[in-house]
Short mmCIF file of C-alpha atoms in Angstrom, two decimals:
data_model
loop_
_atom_site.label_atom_id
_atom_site.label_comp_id
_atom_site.label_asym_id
_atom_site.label_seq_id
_atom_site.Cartn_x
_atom_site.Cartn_y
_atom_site.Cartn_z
CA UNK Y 23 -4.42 -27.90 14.44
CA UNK Y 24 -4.98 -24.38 15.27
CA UNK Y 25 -2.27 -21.62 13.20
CA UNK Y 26 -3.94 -18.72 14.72
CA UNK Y 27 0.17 -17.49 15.84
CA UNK Y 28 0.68 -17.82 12.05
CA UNK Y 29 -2.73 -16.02 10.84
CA UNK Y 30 -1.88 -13.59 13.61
CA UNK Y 31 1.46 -12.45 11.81
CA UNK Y 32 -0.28 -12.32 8.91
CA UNK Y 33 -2.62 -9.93 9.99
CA UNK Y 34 -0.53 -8.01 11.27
CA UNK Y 35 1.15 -7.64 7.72
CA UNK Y 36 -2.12 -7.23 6.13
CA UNK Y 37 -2.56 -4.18 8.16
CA UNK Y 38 0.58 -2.65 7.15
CA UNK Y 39 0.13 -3.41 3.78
CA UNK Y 40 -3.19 -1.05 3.61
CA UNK Y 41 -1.48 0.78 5.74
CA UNK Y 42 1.46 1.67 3.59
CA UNK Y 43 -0.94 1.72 0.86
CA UNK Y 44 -2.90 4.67 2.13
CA UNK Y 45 0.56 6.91 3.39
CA UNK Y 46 1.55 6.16 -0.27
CA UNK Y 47 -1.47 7.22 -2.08
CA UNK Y 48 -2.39 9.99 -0.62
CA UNK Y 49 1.49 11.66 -0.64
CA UNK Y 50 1.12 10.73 -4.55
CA UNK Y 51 -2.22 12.61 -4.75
CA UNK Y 52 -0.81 15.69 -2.42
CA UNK Y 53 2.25 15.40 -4.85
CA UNK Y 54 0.04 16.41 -7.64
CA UNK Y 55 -2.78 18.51 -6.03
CA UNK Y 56 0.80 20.74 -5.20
CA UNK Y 57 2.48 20.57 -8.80
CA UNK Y 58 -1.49 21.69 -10.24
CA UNK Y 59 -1.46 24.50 -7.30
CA UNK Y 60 2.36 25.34 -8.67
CA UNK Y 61 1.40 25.48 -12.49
CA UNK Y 62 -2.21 27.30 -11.37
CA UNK Y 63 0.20 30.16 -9.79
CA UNK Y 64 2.60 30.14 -12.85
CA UNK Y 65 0.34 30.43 -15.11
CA UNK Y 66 -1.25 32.92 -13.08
CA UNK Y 67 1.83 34.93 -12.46
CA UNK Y 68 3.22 35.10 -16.14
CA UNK Y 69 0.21 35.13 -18.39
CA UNK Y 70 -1.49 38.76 -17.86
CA UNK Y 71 -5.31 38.74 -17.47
CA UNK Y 72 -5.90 34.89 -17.92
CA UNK Y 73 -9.44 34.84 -19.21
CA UNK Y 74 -11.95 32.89 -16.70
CA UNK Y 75 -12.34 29.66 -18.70
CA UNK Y 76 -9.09 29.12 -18.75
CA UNK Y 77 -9.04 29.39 -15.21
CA UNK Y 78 -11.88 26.92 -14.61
CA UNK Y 79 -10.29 24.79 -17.57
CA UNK Y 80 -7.39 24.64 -14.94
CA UNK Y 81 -9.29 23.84 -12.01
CA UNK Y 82 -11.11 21.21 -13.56
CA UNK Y 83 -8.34 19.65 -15.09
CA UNK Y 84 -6.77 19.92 -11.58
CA UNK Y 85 -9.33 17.94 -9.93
CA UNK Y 86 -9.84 15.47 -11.93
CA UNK Y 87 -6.22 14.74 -11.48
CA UNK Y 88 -6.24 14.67 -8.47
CA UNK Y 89 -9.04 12.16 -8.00
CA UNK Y 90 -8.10 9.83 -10.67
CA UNK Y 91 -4.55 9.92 -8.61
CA UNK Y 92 -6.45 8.84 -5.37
CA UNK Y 93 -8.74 6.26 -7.36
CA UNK Y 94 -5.20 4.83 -8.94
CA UNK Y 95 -3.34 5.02 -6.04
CA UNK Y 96 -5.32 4.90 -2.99
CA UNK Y 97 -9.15 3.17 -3.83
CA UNK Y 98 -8.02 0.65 -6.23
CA UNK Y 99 -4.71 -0.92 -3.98
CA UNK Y 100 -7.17 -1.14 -1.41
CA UNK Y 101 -10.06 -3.17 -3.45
CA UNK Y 102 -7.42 -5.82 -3.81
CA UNK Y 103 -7.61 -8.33 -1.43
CA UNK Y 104 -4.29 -9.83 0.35
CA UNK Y 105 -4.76 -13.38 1.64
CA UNK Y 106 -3.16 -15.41 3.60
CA UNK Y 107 -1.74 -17.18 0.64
CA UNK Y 108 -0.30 -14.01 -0.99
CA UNK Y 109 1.07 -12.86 2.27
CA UNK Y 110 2.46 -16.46 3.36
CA UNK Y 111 4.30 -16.83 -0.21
CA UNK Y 112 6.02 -13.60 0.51
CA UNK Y 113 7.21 -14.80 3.83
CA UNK Y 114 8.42 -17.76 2.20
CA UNK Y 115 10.45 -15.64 -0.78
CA UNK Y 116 12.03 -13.67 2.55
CA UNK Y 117 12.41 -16.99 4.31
CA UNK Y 118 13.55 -19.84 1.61
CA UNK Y 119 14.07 -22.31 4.31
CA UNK Y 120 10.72 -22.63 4.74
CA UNK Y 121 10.33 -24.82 1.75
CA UNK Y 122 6.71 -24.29 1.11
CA UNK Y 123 6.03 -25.58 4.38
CA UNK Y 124 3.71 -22.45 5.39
CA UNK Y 125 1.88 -21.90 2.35
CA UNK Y 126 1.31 -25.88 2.69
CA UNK Y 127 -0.04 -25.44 6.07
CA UNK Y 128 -2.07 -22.77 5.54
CA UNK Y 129 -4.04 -24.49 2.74
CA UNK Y 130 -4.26 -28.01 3.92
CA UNK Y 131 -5.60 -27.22 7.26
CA UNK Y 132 -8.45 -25.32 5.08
CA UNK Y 133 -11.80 -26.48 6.95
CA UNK Y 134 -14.94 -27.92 4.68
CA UNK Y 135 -15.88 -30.94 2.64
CA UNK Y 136 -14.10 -29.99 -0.59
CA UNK Y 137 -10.54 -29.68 1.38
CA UNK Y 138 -11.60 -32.68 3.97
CA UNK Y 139 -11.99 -35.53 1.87
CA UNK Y 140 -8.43 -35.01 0.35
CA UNK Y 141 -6.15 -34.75 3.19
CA UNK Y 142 -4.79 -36.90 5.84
CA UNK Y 143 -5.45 -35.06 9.09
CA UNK Y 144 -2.49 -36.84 10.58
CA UNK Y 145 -0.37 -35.39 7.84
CA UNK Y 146 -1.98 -31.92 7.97
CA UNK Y 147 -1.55 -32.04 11.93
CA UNK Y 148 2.06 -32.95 11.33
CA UNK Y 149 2.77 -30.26 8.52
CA UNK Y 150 1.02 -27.65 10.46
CA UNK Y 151 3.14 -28.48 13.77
CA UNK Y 152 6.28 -28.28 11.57
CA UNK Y 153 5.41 -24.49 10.44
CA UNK Y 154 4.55 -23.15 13.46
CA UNK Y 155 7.58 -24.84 14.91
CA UNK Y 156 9.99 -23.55 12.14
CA UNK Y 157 7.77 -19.94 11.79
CA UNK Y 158 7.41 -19.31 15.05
CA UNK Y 159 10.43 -17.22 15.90
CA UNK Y 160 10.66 -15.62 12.48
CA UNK Y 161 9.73 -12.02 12.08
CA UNK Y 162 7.29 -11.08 9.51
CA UNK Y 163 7.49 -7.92 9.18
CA UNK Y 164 10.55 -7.77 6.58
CA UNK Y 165 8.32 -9.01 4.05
CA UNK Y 166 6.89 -5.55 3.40
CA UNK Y 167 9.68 -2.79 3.27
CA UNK Y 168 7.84 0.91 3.72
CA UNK Y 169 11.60 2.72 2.23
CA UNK Y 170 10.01 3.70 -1.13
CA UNK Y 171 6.87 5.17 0.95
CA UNK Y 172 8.85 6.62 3.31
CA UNK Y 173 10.62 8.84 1.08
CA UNK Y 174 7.43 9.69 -0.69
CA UNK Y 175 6.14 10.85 2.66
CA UNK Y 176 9.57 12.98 3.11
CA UNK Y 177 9.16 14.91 -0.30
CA UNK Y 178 4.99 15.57 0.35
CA UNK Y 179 6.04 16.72 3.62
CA UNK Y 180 8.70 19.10 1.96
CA UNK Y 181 6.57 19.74 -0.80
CA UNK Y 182 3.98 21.11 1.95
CA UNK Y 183 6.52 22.89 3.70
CA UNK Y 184 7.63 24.73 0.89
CA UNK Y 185 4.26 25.87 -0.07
CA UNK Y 186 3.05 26.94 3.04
CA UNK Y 187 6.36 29.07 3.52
CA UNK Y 188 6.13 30.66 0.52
CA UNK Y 189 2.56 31.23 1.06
CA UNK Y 190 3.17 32.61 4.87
CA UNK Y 191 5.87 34.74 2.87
CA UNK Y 192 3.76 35.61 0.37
CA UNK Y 193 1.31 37.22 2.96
CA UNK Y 194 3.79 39.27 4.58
CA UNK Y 195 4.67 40.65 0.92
#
C-alpha cells in the first residue's frame, strides 16, 4: 500500500524542523557574537590603555564562543537524524486518536525480507488504509511549534538593531 500522502507530511515537517533549527542557532550564536562585541566595547571604554594581549585574549575567547555556540546549536541539531518514526510519534502525541495506528503503518509496510516474512500483507494493507483514512485530513504541522524560535529571532533582530543604531550614532559623534 503506498503512504507516500503520509511520508509527504512528514517531510514536510522534517523540513521545518531543520528549518527552525537553523533560525534558532544562528540567533543564539548572533546573541553571543553581540554580548562579546558589548563586553569588547566595555571593556574597551572603561579600562584605559588595555594592553594588546588582553585584547587578543578577548577576541579569541570571543570566537571560540561563538563557534562552539554554532557547533552546539546549529551543526550538532542538524547531525541528528529525524525519521519517520520520530516525526509520526509526535503526530500521534498531538493526535491521541490515532492510537498508534500511524507509527504502526509506517513500520509494517517497511519493504525487505527481515520485515516481509513477519507480516500479513492483508493486515498491513488494511492498517495502512486505516491511517491514511483517519490521517488524511489532519494537519501536521502543529506538531512542531516555532514560538520559542520566534521570539529568539525578535530579540537577535533587536539586539542587531540596537547595535547598529548605536554604531550609526556613534559615527555621527
Amino acid at each position: 500500500m503506498d503512504l507516500s500522502p503520509i511520508v509527504g507530511k512528514i517531510d514536510v515537517i522534517r523540513r521545518r524542523v531543520r528549518s527552525l533549527i537553523l533560525v534558532d542557532g544562528f540567533s543564539r550564536a548572533l546573541l553571543l557574537a553581540f554580548a562579546c562585541a558589548v563586553l569588547t566595547f566595555l571593556i574597551d571604554y572603561f579600562v584605559p590603555k588595555v594592553p594588546l594581549q588582553v585584547r587578543f585574549t578577548l577576541l579569541v575567547v570571543s570566537l571560540g564562543s561563538i563557534a562552539w555556540a554554532i557547533w552546539r546549536y546549529v551543526a550538532y541539531p542538524l547531525g541528528v537524524r529525524i525519521t519517520d518514526d520520530d516525526i509520526a510519534l509526535c503526530v500521534e502525541k498531538q493526535y491521541p486518536d490515532l492510537n498508534d495506528r500511524l507509527i504502526s503503518a509506517i513500520q509494517l509496510s517497511r519493504e525487505g525480507p527481515q520485515y516481509a516474512r513477519f507480516n500479513s500483507p492483508q493486515l498491513v494493507a488494511s492498517l495502512v488504509a486505516e491511517a491514511l483514512r483517519e490521517s488524511g485530513g489532519l494537519d501536521f504541522s502543529p506538531v512542531v511549534s516555532a514560538g520559542t524560535t520566534r521570539k529568539l529571532a525578535l530579540w537577535t533582530l533587536v539586539a542587531a538593531s540596537a547595535l547598529a543604531g548605536l554604531g550609526i550614532w556613534q559615527k555621527e559623534a
